[in-house]
Short mmCIF file of N, CA and C in Angstrom, two decimals:
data_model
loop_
_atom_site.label_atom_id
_atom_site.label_comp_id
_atom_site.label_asym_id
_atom_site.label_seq_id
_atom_site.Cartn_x
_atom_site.Cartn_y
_atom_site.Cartn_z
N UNK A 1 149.16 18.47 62.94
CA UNK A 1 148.89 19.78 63.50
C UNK A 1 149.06 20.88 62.45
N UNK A 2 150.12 20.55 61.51
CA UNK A 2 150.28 21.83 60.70
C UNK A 2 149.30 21.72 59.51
N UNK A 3 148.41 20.63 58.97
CA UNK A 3 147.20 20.52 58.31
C UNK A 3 146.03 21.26 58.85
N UNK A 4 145.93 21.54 60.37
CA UNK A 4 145.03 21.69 61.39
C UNK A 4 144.92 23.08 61.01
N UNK A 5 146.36 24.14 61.30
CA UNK A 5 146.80 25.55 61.15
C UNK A 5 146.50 25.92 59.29
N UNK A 6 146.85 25.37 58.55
CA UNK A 6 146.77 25.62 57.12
C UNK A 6 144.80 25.73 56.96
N UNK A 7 144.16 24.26 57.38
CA UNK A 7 143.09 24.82 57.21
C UNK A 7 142.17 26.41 57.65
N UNK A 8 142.83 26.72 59.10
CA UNK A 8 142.24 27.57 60.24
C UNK A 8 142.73 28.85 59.16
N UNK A 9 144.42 28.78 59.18
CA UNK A 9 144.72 29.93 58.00
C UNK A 9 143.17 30.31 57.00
N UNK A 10 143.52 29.25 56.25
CA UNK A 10 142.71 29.31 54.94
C UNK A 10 141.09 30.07 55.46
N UNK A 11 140.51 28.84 56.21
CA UNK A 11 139.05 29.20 55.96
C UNK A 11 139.07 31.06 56.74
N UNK A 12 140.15 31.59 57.62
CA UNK A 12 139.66 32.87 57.91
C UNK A 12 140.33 33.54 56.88
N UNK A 13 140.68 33.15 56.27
CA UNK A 13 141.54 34.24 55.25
C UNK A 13 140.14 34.90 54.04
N UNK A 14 139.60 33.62 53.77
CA UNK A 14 138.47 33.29 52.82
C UNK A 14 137.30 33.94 53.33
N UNK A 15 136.84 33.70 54.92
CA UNK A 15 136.03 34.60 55.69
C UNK A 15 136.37 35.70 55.63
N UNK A 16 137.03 36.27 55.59
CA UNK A 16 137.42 37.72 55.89
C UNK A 16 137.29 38.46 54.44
N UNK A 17 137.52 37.78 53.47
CA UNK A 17 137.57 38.18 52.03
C UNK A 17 136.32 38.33 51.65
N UNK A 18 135.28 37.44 52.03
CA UNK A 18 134.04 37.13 51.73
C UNK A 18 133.38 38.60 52.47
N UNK A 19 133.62 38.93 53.47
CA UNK A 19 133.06 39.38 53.88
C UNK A 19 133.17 41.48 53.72
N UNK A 20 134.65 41.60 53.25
CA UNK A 20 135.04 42.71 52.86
C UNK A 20 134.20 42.84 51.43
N UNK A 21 134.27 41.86 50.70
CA UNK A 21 133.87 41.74 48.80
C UNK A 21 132.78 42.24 49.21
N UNK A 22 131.69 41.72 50.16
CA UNK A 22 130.10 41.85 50.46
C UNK A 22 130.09 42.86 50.81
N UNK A 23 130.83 43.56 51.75
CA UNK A 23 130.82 45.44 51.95
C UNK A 23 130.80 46.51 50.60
N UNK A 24 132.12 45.93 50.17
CA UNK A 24 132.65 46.68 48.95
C UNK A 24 130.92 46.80 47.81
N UNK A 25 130.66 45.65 47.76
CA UNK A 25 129.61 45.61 46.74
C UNK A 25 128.07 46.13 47.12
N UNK A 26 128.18 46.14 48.37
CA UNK A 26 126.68 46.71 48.50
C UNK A 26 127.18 48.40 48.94
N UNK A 27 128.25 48.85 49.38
CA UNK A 27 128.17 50.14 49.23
C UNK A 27 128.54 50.86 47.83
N UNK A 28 128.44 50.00 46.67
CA UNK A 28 128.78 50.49 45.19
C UNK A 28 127.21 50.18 44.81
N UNK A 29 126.80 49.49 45.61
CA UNK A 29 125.05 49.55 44.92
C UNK A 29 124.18 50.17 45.52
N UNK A 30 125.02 50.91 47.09
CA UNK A 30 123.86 52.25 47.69
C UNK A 30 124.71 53.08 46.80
N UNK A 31 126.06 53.49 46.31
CA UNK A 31 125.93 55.05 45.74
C UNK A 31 125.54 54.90 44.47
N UNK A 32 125.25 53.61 43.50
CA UNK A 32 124.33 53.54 42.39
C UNK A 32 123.07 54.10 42.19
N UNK A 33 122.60 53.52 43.49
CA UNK A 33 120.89 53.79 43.64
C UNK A 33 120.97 55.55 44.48
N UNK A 34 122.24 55.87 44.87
CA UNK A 34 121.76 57.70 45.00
C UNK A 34 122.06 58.42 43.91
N UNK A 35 123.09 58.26 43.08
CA UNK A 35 123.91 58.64 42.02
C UNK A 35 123.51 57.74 40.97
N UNK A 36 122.71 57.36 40.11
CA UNK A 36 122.71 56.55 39.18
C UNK A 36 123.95 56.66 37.61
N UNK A 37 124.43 58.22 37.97
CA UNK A 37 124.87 58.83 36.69
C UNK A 37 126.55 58.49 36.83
N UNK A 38 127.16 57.91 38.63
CA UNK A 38 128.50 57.73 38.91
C UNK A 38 128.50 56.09 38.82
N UNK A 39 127.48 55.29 37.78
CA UNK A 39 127.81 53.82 38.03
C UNK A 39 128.87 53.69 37.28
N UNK A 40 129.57 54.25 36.29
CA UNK A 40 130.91 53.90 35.79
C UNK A 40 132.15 54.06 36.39
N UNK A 41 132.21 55.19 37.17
CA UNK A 41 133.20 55.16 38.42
C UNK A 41 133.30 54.44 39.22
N UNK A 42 131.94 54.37 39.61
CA UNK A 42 131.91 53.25 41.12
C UNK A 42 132.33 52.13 41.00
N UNK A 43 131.67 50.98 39.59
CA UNK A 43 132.02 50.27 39.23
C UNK A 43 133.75 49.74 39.25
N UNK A 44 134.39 50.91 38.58
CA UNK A 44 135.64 50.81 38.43
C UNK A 44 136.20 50.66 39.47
N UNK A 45 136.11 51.50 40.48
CA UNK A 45 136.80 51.86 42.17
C UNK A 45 136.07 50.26 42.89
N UNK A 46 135.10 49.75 42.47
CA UNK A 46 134.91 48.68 43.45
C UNK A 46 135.55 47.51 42.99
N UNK A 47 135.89 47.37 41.49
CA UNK A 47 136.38 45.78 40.92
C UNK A 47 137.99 46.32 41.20
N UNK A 48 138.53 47.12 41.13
CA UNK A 48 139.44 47.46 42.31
C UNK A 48 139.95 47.36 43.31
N UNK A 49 139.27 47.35 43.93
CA UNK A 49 138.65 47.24 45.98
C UNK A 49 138.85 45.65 45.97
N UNK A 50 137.91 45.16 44.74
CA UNK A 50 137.59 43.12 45.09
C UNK A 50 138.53 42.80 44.59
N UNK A 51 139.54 43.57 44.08
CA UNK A 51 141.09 42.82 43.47
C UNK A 51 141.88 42.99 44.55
N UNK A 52 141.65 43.92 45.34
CA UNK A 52 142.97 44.24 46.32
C UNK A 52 142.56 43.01 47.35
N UNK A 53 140.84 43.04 47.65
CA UNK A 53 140.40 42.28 48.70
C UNK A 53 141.14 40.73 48.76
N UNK A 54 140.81 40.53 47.49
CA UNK A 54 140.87 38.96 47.12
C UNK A 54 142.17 38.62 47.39
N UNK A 55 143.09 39.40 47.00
CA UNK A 55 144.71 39.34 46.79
C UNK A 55 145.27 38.64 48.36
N UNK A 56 144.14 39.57 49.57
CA UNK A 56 145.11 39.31 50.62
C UNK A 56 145.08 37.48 51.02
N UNK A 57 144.42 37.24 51.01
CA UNK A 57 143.69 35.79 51.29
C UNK A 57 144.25 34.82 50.20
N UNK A 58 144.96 35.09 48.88
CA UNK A 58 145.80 33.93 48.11
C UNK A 58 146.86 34.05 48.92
N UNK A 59 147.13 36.11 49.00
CA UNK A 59 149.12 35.66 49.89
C UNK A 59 149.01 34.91 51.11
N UNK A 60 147.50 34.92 51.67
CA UNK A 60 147.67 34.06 53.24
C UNK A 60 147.57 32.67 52.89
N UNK A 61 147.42 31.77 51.71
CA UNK A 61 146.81 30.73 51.48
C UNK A 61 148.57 29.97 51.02
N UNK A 62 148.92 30.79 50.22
CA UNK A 62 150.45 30.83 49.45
C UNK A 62 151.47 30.60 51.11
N UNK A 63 150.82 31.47 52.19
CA UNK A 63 152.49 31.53 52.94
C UNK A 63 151.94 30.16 53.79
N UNK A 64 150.81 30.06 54.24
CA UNK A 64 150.42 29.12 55.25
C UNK A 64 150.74 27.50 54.61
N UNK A 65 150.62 27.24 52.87
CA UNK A 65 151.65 26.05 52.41
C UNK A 65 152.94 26.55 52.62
N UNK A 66 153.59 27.25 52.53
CA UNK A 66 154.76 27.70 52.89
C UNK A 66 155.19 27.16 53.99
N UNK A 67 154.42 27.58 54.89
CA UNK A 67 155.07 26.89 56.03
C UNK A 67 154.77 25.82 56.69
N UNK A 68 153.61 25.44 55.91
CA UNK A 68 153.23 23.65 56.30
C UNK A 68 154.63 22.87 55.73
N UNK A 69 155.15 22.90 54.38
CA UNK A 69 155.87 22.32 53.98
C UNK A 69 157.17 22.79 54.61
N UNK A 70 157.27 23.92 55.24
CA UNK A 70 158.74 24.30 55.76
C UNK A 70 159.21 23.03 56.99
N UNK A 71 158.04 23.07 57.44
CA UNK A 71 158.47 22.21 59.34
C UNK A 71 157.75 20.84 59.28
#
């Protein structure tokens, strides 16, 4: 059962990441294509955004072995 929960963890953690990264990146490629002259900002503020995104989904991946191996 706790293999069952670690996977369910995982794959929504990964869904959810996937799916924030895909926001983050297509609204840095609509204010590209209105602003062509702010792609160095945007750029910056979005590989940013996909660092914070990504981050949450290792700590959920990290606690959910955590507690497979706890019980």
């Amino acid at each position: 059962m706790n293999l069952l929960a670690v996977g369910i963890a995982a794959g929504l953690a990964a869904l959810g990441a996937s799916i924030g990264i895909g926001l983050i990146v297509s609204k840095t490629v609509e204010g590209v294509s209105r602003q062509p002259e702010a792609r160095g900002p945007l750029m910056t503020v979005m590989f940013i955004g996909i660092g914070v995104v990504e981050a949450v989904p290792i700590i959920a991946i990290v606690i959910s072995f955590m507690l497979m191996f706890m019980f």
